[in-house]
PDB file of C-alpha atoms in Angstrom:
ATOM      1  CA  UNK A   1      95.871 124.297 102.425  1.00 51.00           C
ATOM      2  CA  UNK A   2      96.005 120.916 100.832  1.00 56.00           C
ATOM      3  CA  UNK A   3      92.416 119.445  99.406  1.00 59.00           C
ATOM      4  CA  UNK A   4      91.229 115.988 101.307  1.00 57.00           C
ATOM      5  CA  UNK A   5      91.412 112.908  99.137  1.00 61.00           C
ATOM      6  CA  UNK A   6      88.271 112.037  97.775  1.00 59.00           C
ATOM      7  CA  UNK A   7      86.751 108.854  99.736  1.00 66.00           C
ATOM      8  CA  UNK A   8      85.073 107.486  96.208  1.00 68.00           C
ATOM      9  CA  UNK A   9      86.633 104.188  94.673  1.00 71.00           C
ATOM     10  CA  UNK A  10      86.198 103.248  90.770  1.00 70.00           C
ATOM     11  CA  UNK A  11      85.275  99.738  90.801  1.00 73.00           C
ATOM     12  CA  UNK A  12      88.048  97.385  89.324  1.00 64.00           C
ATOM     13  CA  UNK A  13      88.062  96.359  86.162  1.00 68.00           C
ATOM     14  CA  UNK A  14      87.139  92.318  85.454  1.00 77.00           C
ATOM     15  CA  UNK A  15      89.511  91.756  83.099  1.00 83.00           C
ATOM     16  CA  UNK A  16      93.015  89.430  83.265  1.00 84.00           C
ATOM     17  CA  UNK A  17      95.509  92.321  83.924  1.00 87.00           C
ATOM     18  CA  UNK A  18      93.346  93.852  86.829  1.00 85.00           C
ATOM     19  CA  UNK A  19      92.823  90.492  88.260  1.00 86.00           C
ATOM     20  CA  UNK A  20      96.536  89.579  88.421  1.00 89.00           C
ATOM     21  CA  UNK A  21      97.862  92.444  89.429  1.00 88.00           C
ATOM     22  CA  UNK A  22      95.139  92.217  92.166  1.00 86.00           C
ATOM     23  CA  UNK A  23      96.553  88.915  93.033  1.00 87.00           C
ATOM     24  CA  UNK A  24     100.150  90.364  92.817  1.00 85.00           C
ATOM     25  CA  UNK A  25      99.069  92.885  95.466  1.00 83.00           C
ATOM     26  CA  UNK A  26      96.845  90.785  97.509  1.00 83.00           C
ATOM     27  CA  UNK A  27     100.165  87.907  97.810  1.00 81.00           C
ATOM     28  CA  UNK A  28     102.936  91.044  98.872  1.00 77.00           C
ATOM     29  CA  UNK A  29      99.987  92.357 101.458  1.00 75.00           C
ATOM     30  CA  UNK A  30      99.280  89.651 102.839  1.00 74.00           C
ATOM     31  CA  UNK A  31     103.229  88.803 103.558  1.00 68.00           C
ATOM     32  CA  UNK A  32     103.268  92.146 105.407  1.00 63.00           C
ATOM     33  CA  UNK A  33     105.305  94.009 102.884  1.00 61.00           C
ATOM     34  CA  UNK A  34     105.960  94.873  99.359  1.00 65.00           C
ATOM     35  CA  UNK A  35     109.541  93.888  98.160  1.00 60.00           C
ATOM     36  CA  UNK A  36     112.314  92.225  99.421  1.00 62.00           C
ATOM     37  CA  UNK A  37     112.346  91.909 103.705  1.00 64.00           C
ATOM     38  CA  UNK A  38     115.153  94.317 104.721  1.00 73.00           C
ATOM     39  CA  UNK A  39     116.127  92.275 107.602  1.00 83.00           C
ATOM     40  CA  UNK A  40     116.085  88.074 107.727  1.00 86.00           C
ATOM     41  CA  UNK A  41     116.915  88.040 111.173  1.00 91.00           C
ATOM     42  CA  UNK A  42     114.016  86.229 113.220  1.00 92.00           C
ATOM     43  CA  UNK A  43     111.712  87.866 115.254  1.00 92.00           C
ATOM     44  CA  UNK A  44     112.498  85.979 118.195  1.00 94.00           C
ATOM     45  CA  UNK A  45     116.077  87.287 118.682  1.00 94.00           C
ATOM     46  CA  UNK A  46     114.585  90.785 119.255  1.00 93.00           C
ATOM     47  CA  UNK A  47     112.112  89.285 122.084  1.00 94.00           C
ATOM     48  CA  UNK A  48     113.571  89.868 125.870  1.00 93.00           C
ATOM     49  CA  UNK A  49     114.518  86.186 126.097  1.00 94.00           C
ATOM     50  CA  UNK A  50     116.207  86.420 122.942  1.00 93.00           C
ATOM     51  CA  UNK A  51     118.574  89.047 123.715  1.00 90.00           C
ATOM     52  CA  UNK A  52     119.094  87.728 127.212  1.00 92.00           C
ATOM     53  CA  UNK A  53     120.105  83.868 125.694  1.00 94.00           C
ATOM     54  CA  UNK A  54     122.232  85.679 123.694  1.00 92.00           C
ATOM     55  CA  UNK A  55     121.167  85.132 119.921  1.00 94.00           C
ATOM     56  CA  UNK A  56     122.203  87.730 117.492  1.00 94.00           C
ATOM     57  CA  UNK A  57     120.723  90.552 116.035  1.00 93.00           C
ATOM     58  CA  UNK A  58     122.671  92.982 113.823  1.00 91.00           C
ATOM     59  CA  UNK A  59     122.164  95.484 116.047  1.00 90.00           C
ATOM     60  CA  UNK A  60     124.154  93.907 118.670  1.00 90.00           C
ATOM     61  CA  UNK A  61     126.659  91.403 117.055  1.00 91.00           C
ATOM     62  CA  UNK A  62     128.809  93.127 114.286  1.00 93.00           C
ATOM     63  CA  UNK A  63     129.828  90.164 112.862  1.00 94.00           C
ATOM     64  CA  UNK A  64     126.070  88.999 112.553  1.00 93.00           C
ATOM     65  CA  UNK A  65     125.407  92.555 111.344  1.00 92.00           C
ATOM     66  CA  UNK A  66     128.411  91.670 108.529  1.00 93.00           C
ATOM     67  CA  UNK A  67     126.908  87.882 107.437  1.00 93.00           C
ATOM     68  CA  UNK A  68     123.033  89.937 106.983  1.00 91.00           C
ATOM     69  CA  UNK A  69     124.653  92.905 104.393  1.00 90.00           C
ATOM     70  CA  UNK A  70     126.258  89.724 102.519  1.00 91.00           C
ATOM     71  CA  UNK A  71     123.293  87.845 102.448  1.00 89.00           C
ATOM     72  CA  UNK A  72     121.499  90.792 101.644  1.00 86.00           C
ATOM     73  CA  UNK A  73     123.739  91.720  98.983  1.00 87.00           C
ATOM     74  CA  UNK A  74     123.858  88.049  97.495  1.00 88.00           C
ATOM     75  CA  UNK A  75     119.940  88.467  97.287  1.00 82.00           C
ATOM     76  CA  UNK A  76     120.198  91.533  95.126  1.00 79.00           C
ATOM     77  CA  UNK A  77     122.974  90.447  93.372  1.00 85.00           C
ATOM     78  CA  UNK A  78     120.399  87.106  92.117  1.00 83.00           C
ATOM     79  CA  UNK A  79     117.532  89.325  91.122  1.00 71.00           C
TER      80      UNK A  79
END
């Protein structure tokens, strides 16, 4: 059987590196993920009255579903 994590914390470090990679963390968090968003397609097009007015999502429009990989692919491409 696999041990339980222990709950104990080491306190952070107060030095420059800790602090900015704290900040680093703290910026990706607080966008609601770490990396690069997977899918730029607003929320609202997944909602019930976007589907029903018809905007796309790339679930449901190939060609929308075509223009995200490209842009997606453009992105990565630029990194």
């Amino acid at each position: 059987m696999a041990e339980a994590k222990s709950k104990t914390t080491q306190p952070t470090p107060k030095d420059g590196v800790a602090e900015a990679i704290q900040a680093a963390t703290d910026a990706a968090e607080a966008q609601g993920y770490l990396g690069v968003a997977v899918d730029p397609t607003p929320n609202e097009n997944y909602t019930l009255a976007g589907v029903t007015s018809g905007k796309p999502t790339p679930e449901s429009d190939p060609e929308y579903a075509r223009e995200v990989r490209q842009q997606l692919d453009d992105a990565a491409r630029a990194r």
